[in-house]
Coordinates of C-alpha atoms in Angstrom, one line a residue:
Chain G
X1 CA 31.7 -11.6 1.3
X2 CA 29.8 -13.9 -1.1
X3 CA 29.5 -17.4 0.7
X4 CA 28.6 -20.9 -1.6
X5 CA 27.9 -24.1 -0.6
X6 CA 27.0 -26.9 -2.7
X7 CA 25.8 -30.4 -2.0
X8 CA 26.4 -33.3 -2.5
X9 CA 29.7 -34.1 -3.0
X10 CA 29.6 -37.1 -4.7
X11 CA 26.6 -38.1 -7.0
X12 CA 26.3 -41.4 -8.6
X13 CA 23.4 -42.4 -10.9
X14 CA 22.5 -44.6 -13.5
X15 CA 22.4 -44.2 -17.0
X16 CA 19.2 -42.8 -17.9
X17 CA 18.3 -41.2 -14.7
X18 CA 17.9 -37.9 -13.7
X19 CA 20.9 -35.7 -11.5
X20 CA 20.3 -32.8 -9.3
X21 CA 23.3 -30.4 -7.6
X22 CA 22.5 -28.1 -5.4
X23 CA 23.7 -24.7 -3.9
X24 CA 23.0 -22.1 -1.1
X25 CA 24.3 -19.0 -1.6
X26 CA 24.5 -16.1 1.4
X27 CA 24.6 -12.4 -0.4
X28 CA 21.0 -11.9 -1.3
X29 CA 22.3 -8.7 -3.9
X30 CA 23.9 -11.7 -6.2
X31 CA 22.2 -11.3 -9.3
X32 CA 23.8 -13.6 -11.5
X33 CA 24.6 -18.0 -11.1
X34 CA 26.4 -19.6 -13.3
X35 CA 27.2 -23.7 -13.5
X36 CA 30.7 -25.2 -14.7
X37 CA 31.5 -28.5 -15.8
X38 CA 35.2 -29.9 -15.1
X39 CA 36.3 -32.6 -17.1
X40 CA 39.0 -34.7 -16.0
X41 CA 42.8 -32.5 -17.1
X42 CA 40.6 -30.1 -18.7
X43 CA 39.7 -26.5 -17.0
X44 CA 36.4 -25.4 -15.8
X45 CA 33.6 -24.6 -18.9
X46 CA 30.5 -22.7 -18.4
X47 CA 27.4 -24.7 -19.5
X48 CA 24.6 -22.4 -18.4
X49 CA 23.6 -19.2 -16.1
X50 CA 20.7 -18.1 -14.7
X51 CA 20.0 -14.3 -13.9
X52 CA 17.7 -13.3 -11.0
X53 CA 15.2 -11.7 -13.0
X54 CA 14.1 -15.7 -14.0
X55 CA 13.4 -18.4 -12.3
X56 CA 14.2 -21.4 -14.5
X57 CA 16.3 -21.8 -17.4
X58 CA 16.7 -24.7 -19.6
X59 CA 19.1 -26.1 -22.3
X60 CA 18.4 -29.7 -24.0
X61 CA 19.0 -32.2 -21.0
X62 CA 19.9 -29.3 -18.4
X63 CA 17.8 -26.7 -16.6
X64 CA 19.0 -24.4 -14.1
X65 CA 16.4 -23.4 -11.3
X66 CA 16.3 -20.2 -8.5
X67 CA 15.0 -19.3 -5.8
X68 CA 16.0 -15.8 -4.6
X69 CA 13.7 -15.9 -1.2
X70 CA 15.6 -19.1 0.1
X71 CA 18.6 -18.2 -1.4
X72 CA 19.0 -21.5 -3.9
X73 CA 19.9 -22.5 -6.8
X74 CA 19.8 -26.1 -8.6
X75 CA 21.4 -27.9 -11.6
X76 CA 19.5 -30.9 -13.4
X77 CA 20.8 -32.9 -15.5
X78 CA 17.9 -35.2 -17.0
X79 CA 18.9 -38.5 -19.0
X80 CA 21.9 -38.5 -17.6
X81 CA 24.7 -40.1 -20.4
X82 CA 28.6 -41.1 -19.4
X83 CA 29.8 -38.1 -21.0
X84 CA 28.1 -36.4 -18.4
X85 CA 30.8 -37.9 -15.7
X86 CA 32.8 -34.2 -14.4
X87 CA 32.9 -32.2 -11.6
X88 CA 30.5 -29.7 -11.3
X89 CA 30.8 -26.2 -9.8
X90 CA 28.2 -23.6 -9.1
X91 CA 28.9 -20.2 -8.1
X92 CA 27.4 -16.5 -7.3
X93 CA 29.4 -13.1 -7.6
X94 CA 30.4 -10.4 -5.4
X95 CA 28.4 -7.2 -4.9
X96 CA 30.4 -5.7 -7.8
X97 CA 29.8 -8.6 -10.0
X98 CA 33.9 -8.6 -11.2
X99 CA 34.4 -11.5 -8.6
X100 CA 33.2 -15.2 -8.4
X101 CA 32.7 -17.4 -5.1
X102 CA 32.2 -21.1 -6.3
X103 CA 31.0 -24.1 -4.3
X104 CA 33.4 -27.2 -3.4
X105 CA 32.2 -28.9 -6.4
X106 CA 30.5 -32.1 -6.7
X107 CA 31.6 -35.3 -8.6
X108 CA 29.1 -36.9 -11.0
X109 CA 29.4 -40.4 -12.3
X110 CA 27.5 -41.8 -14.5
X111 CA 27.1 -45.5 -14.4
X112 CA 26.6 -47.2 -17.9
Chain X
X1 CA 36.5 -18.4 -29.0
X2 CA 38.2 -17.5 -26.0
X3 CA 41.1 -19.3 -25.6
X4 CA 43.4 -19.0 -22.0
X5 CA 46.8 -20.8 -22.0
X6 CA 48.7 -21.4 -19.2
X7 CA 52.6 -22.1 -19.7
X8 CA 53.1 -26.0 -18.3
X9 CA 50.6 -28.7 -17.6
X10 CA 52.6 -30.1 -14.6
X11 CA 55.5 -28.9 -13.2
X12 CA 58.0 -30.0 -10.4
X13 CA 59.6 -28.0 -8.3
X14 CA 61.8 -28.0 -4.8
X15 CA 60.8 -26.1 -1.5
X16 CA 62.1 -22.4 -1.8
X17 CA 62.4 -22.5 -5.3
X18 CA 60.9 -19.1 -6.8
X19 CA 58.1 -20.4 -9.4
X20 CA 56.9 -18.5 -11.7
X21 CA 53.3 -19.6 -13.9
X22 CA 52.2 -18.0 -16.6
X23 CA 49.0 -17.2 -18.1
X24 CA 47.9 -15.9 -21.6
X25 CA 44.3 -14.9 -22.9
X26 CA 43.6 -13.8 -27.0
X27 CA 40.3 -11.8 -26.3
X28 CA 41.6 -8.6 -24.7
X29 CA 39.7 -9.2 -21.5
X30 CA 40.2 -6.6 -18.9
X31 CA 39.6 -9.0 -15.9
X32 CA 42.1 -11.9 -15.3
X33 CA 42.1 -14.5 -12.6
X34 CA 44.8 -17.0 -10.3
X35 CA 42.7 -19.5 -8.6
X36 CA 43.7 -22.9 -6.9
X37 CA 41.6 -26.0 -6.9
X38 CA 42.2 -28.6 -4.1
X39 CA 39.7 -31.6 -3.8
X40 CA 37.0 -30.4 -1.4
X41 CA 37.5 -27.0 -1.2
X42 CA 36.6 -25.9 -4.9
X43 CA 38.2 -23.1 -6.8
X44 CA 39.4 -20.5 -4.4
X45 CA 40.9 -16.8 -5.3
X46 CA 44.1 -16.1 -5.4
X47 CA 44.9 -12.9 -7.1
X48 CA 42.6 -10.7 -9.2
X49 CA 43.5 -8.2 -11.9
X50 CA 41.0 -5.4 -13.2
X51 CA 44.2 -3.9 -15.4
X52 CA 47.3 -3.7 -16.6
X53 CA 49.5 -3.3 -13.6
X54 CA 46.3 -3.2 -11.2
X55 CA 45.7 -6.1 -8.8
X56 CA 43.8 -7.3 -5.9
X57 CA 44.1 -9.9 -3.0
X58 CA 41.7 -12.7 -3.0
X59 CA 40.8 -14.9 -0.2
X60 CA 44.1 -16.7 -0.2
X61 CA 46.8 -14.5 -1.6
X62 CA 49.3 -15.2 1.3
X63 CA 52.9 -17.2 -0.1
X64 CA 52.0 -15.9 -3.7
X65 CA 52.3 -12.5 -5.8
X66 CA 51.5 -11.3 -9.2
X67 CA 52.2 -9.7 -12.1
X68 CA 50.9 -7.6 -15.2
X69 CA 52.7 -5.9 -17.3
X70 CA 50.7 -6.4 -20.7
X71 CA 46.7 -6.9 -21.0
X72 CA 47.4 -10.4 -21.6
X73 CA 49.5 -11.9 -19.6
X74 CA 48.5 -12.7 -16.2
X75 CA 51.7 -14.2 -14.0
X76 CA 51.8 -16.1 -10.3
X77 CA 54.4 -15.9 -8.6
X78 CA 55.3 -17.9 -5.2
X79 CA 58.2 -16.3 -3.8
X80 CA 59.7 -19.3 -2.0
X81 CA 58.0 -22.3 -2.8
X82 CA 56.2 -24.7 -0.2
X83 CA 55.0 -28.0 0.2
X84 CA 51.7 -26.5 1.3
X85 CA 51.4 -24.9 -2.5
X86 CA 51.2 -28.4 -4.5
X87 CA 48.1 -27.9 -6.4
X88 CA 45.9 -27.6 -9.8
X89 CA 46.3 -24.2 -10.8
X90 CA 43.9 -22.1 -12.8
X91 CA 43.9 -19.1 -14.7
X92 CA 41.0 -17.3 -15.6
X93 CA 39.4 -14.1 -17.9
X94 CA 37.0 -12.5 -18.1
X95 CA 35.2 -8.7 -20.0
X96 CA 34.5 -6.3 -17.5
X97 CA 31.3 -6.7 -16.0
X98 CA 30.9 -10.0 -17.7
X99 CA 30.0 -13.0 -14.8
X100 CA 30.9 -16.0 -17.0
X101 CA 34.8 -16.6 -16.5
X102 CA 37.0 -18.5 -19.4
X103 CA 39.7 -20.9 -18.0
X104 CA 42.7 -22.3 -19.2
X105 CA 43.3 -25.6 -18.9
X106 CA 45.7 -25.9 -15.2
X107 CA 49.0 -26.5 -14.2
X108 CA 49.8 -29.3 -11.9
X109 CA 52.2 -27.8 -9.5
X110 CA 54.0 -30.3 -7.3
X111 CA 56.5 -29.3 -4.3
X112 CA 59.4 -31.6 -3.5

């Protein structure tokens, strides 16, 4: 099966700055990566996706970026705000693309 | 939009107790999803369900069982409840061969 990991943990940055998640993920059929943001007593919402036939994808202050040879895939948050403060999860699908694997998730704060 | 609810936001319950949470969507999505959410270890699977009355073991299905009887209710069942099962519980949906999942919003599930 599909495996996902996801680094770092824990992310704290300032105000302003830039944030960057990243994932590995181990079944090179997955065609599809999606990103979800978990606010705090709130469940998981999908903020953006990337599909394999691209190899960046971008929305305002975030971009999604793959790369299919290494088997990659990045979030990046740019000018980063305190409503930004979640947990973040990426994940990749199974071979029949009805099943999600997600990473452990990583904890952003945002320091004002 | 798609909206999942799941029953109860937190719920207490006693070791062997039979619990029962329950999950509804309003978009007629074939897919539905149990998942738990422990810190460090992400979102992982639970139970799956393709269909009405069809479902499928996930990566940690042992303790727990499902049910579903209409298109959109999705139920978990944990047949005698543990300490080991405390934990933020999500339900998901999704359309058939649609990647991005919608979730409800958890239930806090704690085991006295």
């Amino acid at each position: 099966g599909e495996n996902v990991e996801q680094h770092p943990s824990t992310l704290s940055v300032q105000e302003g700055d830039s944030a960057v998640i990243k994932c590995t993920y181990s079944d090179s059929a997955s065609n599809y990566f999606p990103w979800y943001k978990q606010e705090l007593g709130k469940g998981p919402q999908l903020i953006i996706d990337i599909r394999s036939n691209v190899g960046e994808k971008k929305d305002q202050r975030i971009a999604v970026t793959l790369n299919k040879t290494a088997k990659h895939f990045s979030l990046h948050i740019t000018e980063t705000q305190p409503e930004d403060s979640a947990v973040y999860f990426c994940a990749a699908p199974n071979n029949a693309g009805n099943m999600l694997t997600f990473g452990g998730g990583t904890r952003l704060m945002v320091k004002p | 939009d798609v909206k999942v609810t799941q029953s109860s936001r937190y719920l207490v319950k006693r070791t062997g107790e039979k619990v029962f949470l329950e999950c509804v969507q309003d978009m007629d999505h074939e897919n539905m999803f149990w998942y738990r959410q422990d810190p460090g270890l992400g979102l992982r699977l639970i139970y799956f369900s393709y269909d009405v009355k069809m479902k499928e073991k996930g990566d940690i299905p042992e303790g727990y069982s499902v049910s579903r009887e209409k298109k959109e209710r999705f139920s978990l069942i944990l047949e005698s409840a543990s300490t080991n099962q405390t934990s933020m519980y999500l339900c998901a949906s999704t359309l058939q061969g649609k990647g991005s999942q919608h979730f409800g919003d958890g239930t806090r599930l704690s085991i006295l």
